[in-house]
Coordinates of C-alpha atoms (C1' of nucleotides) in Angstrom, one line a residue:
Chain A
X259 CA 32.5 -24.4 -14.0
X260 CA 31.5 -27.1 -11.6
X261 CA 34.4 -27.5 -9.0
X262 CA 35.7 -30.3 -7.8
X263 CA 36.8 -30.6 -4.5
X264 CA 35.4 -33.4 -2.4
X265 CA 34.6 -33.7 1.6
X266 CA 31.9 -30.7 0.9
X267 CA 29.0 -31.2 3.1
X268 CA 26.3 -28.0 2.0
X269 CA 23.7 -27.4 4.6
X270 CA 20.6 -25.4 4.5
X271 CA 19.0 -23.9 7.9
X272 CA 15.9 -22.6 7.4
X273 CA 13.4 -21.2 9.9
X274 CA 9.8 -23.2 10.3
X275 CA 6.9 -20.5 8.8
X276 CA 9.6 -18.1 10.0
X277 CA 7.0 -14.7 10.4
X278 CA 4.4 -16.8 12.7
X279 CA 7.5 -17.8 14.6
X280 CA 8.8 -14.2 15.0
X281 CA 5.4 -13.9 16.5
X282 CA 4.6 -16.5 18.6
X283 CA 8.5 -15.5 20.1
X284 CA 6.8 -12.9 21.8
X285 CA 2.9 -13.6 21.8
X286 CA 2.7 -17.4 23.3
X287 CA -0.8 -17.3 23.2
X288 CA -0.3 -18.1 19.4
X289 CA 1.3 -21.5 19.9
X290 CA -1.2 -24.4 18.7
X291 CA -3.1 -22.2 17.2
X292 CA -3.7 -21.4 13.0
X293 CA -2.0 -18.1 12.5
X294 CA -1.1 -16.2 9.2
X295 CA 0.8 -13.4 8.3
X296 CA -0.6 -11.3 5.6
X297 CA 1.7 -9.2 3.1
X298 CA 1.9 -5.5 3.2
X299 CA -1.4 -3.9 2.8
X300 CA -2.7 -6.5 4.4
X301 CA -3.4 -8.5 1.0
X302 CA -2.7 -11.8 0.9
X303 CA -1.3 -14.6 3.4
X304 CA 2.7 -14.9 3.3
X305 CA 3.5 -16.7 6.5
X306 CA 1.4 -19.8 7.9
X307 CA 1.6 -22.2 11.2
X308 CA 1.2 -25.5 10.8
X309 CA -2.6 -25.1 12.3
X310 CA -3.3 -22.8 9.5
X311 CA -1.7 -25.0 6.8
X312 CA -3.8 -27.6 8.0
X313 CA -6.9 -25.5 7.6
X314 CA -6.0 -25.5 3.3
X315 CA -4.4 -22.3 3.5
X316 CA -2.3 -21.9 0.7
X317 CA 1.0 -19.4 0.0
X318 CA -0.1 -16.4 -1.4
X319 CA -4.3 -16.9 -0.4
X320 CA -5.7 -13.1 -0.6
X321 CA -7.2 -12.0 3.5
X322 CA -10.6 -11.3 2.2
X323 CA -11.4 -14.7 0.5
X324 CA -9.8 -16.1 4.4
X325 CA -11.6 -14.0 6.3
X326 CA -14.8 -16.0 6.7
X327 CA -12.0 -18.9 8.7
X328 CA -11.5 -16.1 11.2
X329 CA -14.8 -17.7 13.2
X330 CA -12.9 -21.3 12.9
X331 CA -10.3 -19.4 15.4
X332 CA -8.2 -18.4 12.5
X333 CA -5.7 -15.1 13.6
X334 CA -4.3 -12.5 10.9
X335 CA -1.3 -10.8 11.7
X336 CA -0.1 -7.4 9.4
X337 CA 3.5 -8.1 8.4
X338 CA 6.2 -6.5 10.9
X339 CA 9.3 -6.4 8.8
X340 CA 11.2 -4.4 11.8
X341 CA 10.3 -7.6 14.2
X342 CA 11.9 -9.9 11.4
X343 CA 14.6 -8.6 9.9
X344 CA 15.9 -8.4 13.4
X345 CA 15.2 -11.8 14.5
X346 CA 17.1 -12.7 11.5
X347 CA 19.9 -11.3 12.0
X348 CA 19.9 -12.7 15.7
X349 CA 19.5 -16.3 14.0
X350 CA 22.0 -15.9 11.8
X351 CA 24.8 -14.8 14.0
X352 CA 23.9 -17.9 16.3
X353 CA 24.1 -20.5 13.0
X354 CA 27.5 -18.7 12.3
X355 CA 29.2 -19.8 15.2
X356 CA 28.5 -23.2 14.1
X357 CA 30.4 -23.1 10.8
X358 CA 33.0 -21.2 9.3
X359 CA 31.3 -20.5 6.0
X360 CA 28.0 -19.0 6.1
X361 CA 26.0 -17.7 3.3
X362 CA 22.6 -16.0 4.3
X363 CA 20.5 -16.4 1.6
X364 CA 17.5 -15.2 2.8
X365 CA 16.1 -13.6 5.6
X366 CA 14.9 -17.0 7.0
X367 CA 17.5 -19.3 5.1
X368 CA 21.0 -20.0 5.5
X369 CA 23.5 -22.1 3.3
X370 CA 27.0 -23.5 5.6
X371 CA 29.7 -25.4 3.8
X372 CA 31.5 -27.5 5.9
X373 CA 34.9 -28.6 4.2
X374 CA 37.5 -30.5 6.5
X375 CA 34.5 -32.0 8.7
X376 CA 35.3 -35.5 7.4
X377 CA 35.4 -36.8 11.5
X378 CA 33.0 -35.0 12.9
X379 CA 29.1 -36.4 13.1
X380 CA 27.3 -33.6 10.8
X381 CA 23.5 -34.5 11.6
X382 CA 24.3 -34.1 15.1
X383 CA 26.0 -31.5 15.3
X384 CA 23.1 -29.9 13.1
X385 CA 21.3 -30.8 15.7
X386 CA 22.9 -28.4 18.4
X387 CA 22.1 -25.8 15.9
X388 CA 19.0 -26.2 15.5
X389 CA 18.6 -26.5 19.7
X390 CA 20.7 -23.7 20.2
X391 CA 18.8 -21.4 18.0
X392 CA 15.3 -22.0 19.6
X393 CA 17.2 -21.9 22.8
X394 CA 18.9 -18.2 22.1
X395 CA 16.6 -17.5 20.1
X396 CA 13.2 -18.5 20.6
X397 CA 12.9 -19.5 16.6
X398 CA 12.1 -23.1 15.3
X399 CA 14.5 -24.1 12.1
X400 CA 14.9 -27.5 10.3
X401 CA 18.7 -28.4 8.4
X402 CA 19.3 -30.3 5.4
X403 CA 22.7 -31.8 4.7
X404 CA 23.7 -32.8 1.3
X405 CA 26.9 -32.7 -1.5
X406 CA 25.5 -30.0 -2.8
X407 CA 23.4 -26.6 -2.8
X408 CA 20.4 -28.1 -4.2
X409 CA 20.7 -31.5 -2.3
X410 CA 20.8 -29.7 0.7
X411 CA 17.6 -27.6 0.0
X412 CA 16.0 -31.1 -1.3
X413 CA 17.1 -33.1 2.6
X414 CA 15.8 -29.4 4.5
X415 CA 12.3 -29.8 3.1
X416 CA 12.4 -33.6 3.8
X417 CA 13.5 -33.0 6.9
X418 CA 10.3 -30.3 7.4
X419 CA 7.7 -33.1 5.9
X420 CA 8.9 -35.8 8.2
X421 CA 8.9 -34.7 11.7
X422 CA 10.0 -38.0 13.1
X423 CA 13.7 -37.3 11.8
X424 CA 13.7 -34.5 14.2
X425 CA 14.5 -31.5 12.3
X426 CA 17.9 -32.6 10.5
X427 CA 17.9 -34.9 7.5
X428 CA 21.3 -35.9 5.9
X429 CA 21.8 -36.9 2.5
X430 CA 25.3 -36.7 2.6
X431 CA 27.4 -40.2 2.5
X432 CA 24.5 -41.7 1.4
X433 CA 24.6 -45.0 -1.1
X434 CA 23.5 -43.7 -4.5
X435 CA 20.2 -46.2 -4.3
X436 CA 19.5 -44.7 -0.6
X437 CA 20.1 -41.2 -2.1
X438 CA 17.2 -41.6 -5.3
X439 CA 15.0 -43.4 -3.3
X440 CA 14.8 -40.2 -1.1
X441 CA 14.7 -38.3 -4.7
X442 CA 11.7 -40.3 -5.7
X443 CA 9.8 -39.4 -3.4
X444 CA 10.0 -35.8 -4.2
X445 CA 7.9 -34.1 -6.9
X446 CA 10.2 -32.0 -9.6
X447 CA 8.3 -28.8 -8.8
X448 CA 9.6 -29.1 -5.1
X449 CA 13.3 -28.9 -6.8
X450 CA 14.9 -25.6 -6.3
X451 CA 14.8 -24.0 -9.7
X452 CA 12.3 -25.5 -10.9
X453 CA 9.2 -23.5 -11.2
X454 CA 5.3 -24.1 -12.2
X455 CA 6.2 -23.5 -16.1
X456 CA 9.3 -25.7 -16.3
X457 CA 7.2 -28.4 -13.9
X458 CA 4.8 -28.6 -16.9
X459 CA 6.9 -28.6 -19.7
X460 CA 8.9 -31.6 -17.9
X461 CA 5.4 -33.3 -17.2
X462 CA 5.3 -34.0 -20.5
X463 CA 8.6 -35.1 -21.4
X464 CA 8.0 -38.1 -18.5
X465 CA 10.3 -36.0 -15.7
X466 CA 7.9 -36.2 -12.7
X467 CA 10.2 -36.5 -9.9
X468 CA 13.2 -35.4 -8.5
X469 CA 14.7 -38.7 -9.1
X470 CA 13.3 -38.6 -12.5
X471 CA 15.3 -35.5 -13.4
X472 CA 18.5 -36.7 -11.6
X473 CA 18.5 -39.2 -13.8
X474 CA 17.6 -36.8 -17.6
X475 CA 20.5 -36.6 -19.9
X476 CA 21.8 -33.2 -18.8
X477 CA 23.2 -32.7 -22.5
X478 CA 19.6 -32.6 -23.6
X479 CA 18.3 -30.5 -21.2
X480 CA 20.6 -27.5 -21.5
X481 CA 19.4 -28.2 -25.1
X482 CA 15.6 -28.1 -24.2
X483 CA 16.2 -25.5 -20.9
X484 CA 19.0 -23.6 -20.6
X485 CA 22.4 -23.5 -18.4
X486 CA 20.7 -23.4 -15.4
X487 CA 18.4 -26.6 -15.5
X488 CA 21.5 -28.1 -16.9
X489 CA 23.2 -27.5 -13.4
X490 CA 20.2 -28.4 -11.4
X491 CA 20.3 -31.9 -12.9
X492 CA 23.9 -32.1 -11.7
X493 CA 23.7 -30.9 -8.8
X494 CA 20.9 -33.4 -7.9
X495 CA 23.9 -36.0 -9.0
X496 CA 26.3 -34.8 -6.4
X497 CA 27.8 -32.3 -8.4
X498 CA 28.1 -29.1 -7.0
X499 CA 27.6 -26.4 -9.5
X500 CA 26.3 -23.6 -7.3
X501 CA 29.0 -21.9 -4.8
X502 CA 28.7 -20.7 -1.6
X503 CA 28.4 -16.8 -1.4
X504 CA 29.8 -15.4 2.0
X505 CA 29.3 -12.0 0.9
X506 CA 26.6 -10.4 -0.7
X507 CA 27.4 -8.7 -4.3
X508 CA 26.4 -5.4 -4.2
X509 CA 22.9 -4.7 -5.6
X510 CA 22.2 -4.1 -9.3
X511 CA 19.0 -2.2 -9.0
X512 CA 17.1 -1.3 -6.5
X513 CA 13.0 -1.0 -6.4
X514 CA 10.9 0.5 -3.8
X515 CA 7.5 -0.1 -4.5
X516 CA 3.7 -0.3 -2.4
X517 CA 0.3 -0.8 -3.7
X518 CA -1.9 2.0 -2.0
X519 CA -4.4 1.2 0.5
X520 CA -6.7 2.5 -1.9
X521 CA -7.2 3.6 -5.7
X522 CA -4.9 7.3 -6.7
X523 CA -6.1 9.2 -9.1
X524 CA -4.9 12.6 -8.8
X525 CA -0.9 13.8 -9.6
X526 CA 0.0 15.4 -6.1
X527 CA -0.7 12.0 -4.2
X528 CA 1.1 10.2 -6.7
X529 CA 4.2 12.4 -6.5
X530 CA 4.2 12.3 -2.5
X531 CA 4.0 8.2 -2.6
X532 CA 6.5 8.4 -5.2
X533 CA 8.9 11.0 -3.2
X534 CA 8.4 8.7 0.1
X535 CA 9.7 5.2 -2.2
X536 CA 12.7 7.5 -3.6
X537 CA 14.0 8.4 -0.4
X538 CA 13.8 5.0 0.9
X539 CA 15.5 3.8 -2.3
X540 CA 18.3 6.2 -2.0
X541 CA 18.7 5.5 1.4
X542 CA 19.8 1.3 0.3
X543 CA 21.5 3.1 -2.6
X544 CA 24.1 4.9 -0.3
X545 CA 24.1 1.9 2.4
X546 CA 25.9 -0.3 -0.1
X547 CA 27.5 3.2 -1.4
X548 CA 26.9 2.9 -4.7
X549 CA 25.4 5.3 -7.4
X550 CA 22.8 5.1 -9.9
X551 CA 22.7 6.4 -13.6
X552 CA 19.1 6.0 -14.5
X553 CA 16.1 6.0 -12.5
X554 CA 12.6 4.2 -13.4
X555 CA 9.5 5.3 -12.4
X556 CA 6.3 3.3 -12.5
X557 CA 2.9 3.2 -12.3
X558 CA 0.1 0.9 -12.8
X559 CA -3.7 -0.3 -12.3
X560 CA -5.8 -2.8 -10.7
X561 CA -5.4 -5.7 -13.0
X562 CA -7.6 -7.4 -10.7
X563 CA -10.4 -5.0 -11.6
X564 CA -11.9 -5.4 -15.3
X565 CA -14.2 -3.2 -15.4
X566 CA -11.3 -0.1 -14.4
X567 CA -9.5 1.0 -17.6
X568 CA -5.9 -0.7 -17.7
X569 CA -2.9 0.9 -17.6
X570 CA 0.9 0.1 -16.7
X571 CA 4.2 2.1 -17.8
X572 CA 7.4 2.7 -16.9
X573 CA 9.3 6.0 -17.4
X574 CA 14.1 5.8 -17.6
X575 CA 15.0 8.8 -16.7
X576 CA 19.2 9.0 -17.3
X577 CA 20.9 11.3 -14.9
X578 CA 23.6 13.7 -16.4
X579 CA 25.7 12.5 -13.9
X580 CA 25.5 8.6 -12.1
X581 CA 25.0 10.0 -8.4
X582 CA 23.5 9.0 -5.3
X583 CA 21.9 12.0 -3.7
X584 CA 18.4 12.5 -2.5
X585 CA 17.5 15.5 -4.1
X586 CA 19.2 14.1 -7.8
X587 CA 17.2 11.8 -7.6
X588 CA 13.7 12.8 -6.1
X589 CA 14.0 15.6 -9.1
X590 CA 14.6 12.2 -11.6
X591 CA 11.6 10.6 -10.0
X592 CA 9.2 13.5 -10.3
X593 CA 10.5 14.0 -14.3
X594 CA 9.7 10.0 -14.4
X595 CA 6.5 10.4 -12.8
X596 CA 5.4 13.5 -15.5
X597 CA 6.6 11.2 -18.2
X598 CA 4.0 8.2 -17.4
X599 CA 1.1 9.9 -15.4
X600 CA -2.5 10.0 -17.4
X601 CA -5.0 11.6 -15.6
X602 CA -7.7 9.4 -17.1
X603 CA -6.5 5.9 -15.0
X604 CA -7.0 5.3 -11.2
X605 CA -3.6 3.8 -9.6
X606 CA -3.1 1.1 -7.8
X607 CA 0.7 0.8 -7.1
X608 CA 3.6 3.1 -8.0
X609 CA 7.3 2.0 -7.7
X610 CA 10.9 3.9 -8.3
X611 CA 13.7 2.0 -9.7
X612 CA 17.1 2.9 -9.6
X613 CA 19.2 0.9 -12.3
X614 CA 22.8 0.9 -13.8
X615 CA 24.3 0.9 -10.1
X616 CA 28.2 1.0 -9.8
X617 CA 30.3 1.6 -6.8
X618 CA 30.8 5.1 -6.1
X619 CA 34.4 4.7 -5.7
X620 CA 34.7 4.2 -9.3
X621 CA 32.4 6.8 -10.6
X622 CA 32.9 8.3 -14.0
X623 CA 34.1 12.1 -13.7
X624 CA 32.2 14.3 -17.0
X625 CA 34.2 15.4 -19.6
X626 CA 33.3 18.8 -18.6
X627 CA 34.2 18.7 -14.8
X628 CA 33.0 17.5 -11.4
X629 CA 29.5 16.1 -11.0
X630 CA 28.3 18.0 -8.1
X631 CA 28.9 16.8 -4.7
X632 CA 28.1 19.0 -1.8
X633 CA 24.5 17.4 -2.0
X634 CA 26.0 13.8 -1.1
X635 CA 27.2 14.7 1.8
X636 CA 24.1 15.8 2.9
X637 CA 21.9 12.8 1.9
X638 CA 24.6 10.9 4.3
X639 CA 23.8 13.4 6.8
X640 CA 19.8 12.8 6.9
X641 CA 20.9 9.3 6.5
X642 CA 22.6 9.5 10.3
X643 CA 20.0 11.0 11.6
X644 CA 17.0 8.8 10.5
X645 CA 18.8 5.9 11.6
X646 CA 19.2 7.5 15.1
X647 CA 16.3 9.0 15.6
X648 CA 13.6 6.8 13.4
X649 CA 13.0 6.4 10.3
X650 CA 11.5 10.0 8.7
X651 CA 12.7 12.2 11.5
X652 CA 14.1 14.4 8.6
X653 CA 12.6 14.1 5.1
X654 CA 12.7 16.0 1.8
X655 CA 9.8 18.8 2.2
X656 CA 7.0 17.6 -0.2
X657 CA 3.8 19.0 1.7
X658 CA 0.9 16.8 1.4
X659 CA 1.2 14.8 4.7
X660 CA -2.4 13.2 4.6
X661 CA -1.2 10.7 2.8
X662 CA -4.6 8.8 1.3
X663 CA -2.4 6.0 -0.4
X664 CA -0.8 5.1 3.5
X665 CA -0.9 1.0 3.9
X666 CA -3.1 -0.7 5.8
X667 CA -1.9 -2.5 8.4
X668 CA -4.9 -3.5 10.9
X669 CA -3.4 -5.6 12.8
X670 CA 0.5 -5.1 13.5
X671 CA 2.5 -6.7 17.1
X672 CA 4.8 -4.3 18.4
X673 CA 8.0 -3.8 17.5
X674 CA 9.5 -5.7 20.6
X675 CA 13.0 -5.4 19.4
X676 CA 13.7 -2.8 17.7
X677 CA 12.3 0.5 19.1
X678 CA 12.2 1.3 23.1
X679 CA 8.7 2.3 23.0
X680 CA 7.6 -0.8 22.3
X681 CA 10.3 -3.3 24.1
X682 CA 8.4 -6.5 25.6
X683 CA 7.8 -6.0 28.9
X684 CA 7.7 -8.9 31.7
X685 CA 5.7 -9.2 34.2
Chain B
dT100 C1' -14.5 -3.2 -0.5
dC101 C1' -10.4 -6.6 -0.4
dT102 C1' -5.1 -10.0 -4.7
dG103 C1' 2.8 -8.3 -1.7
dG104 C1' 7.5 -6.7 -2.6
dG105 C1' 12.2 -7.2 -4.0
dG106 C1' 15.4 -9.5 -6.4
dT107 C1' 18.5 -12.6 -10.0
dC108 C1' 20.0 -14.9 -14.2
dC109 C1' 19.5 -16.3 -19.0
dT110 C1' 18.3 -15.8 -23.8
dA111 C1' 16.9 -13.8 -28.1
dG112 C1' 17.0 -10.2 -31.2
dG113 C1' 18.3 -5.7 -32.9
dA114 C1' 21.8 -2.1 -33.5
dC115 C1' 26.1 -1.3 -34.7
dC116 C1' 31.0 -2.0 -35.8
dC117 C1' 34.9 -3.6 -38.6
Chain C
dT29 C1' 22.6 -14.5 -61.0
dC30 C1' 23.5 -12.2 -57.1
dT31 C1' 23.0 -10.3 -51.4
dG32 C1' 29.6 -11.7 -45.8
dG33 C1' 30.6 -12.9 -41.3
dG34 C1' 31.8 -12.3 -36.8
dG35 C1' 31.8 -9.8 -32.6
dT36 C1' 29.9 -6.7 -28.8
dC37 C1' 26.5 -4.1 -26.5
dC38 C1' 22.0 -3.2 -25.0
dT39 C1' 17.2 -4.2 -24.0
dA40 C1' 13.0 -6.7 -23.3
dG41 C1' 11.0 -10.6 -21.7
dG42 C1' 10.7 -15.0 -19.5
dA43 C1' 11.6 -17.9 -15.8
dC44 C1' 12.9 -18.5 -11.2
dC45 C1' 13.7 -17.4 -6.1
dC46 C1' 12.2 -15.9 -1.2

DNA sequence: TCTGGGGTCCTAGGACCC
DNA sequence: TCTGGGGTCCTAGGACCC
């Protein structure tokens, strides 16, 4: 239900092309320049400068059909997920101290709610956040103010597109006429929730802007769309229908999954790639300490690739007991794995799953007696260790080390925060 | 040669129960 | 001439997000 309360202000902070930004933190010779950051396996663009938007990049470009801009002074950077997710939790611990309700949505987004800030000058004091955290921090970020989630996420992208409002727009207190003529500028695929298949299916009902929407009988358009669009419309009215979340809810399933650096054929590759993504699944699965009670295992082909026979599946294996350890479930992976594997198909990407999560606290005992547990505590154990001594230190012995399905990654920084090998030095 | 990875929510429809 | 109705649970698929 949509609350009620009033004197809400919803802000979004979100980083500028957050990845080139983590870079260019440490490598200044990237400023002013078109720079990219391509996705894991170095496969398509994720993360663009300004320069390199400018150039007709667009989101989700693959590297090799970009690789001819590299003599236009283009630079590709592999993704560095350790630089990142560190900067990002360095940012978001700077926005905190400006508010006392903080939701992190993303790992370059994050929601405040300010509630009881009726006397205090909002866009400005957005401001000092956004100085502070490329002060502190080194990173760029524009803020959106508005009465609600959506609003807010509406004024932040305004506030990117226009660069003369210096980083902060406010929609908040705004007349209604001053408010849609903001939303009229805005196309309705630019609206948060609305996507490319609900931007068409408006097209033709005459929605075309955000204003356009605001303004749909919401009635009709739960009808036409569902609960959700329902709230989007009201929410572009000033309603808030989405809350703040100041704590994440624990995960409901949990997927580690890589496309190989190059096409897998046989079994024994497939099971050490698939061994490696259980681990690392099980590892999130006991951070947020919960267990699992089935475990998926997938594999599939090139779809980009006709002329290669096609092939996707997915194997549930159940467990007898919902559990958590590493060897539970790397024997639940391998079962997976002999339940979808066909020799006749060359593989592209493989993935585990773990679904049907529920706190371990709260873990059904069998009929029959105690689920083993002895192995927990020993997953927890490897769990210490890896995350002193690096990641893989101690793994699960499953030979094959060669590893012909590794990622590529040509052309990684260093991980200048995160490990002391590779610290930034100055000179 | 080369096209990411990890999530959520909602809905419809089938199975099953009383 | 006649074939109930309502409720829950589960799953698959679609749509969206970053």
């Amino acid at each position: 239900m949509p609350s009620m309360r009033s004197d809400r202000v919803f802000a979004l902070v979100d980083g500028n092309n957050f990845y080139v930004s983590c870079e260019r933190a440490f490598n200044p010779r990237l400023e002013g320049r078109p720079v990219i950051v391509l996705s894991n396996n170095d496969g398509c663009a994720v993360a663009r400068s300004q320069e390199a938007k400018d150039m007709g990049i667009v989101m989700g470009e693959p590297w090799f059909r970009l690789r001819h801009l590299e003599r236009r002074g283009l630079i590709a950077l592999s993704s560095n997920y350790a630089l990142y997710a560190d900067m990002s939790a360095r940012m978001m611990s700077v926005i905190g101290q400006f508010c006392p309700r903080q939701e992190v949505y993303s790992i370059d987004e994050s929601f405040l709610e300010f509630e009881g800030f009726a006397r205090w000058n909002l866009t400005e004091h957005c401001r000092d956040i956004r100085d502070r955290v490329r002060k502190w921090v080194g990173i760029p970020v524009c803020v959106g103010l508005g009465a609600t989630k959506t609003l807010a996420k509406l004024a932040n992208r305004i506030a990117k597109k226009a660069p003369e409002m210096g980083g902060v727009c406010n929609l908040s207190g705004m007349s209604e006429a001053g408010l849609f003529e903001y939303l009229g500028r805005v196309d309705v695929r630019d609206v948060w929730g609305i996507g490319s298949r609900l931007t068409e299916k408006l097209a033709s009902m005459r929605i075309l802007t955000a204003a356009d929407l605001a303004r749909a009988n919401p009635d009709l358009i739960r009808m036409r769309f569902g609960v959700q669009v329902e709230r989007t419309v009201r929410e572009l009215n000033g309603l808030p229908c989405f809350d703040l979340e100041t704590e994440p809810p624990p995960k409901q399933q949990i997927v580690s999954s890589r496309s190989f650096g190059r096409l897998v054929e046989d079994k024994r590759s497939l099971a050490d790639a698939l061994h490696t993504y259980v681990a690392r699944a099980g590892e999130k699965l006991r951070q947020q300490d919960s267990v699992c009670s089935t475990v998926g295992v997938f594999l599939m082909t090139n779809r980009f690739m006709p002329d290669e026979p096609q092939y996707h599946s997915m194997a549930s294996i159940s467990l007898p007991f919902p559990a958590q350890d590493g060897f539970t479930l790397a024997k639940a992976a391998q079962r997976g794995l002999d339940a979808v594997y066909k020799p006749e198909f060359r593989y592209q990407k493989a993935g585990v799953m773990l679904m049907g999560l529920a706190p371990a606290a709260q873990r059904q005992e069998s009929l029959f007696g105690d689920a083993p547990s002895g192995r927990q505590d020993l997953s927890k154990l490897l769990d210490g260790i890896n995350d002193r001594m690096g990641r893989d230190s101690v793994r699960l012995a499953v030979a094959n080390q060669s590893r012909p399905w590794a990622m590529k990654r040509g052309n990684v920084s260093p991980a200048y925060t995160s490990s002391w090998k590779q610290v930034a030095i100055v000179r």
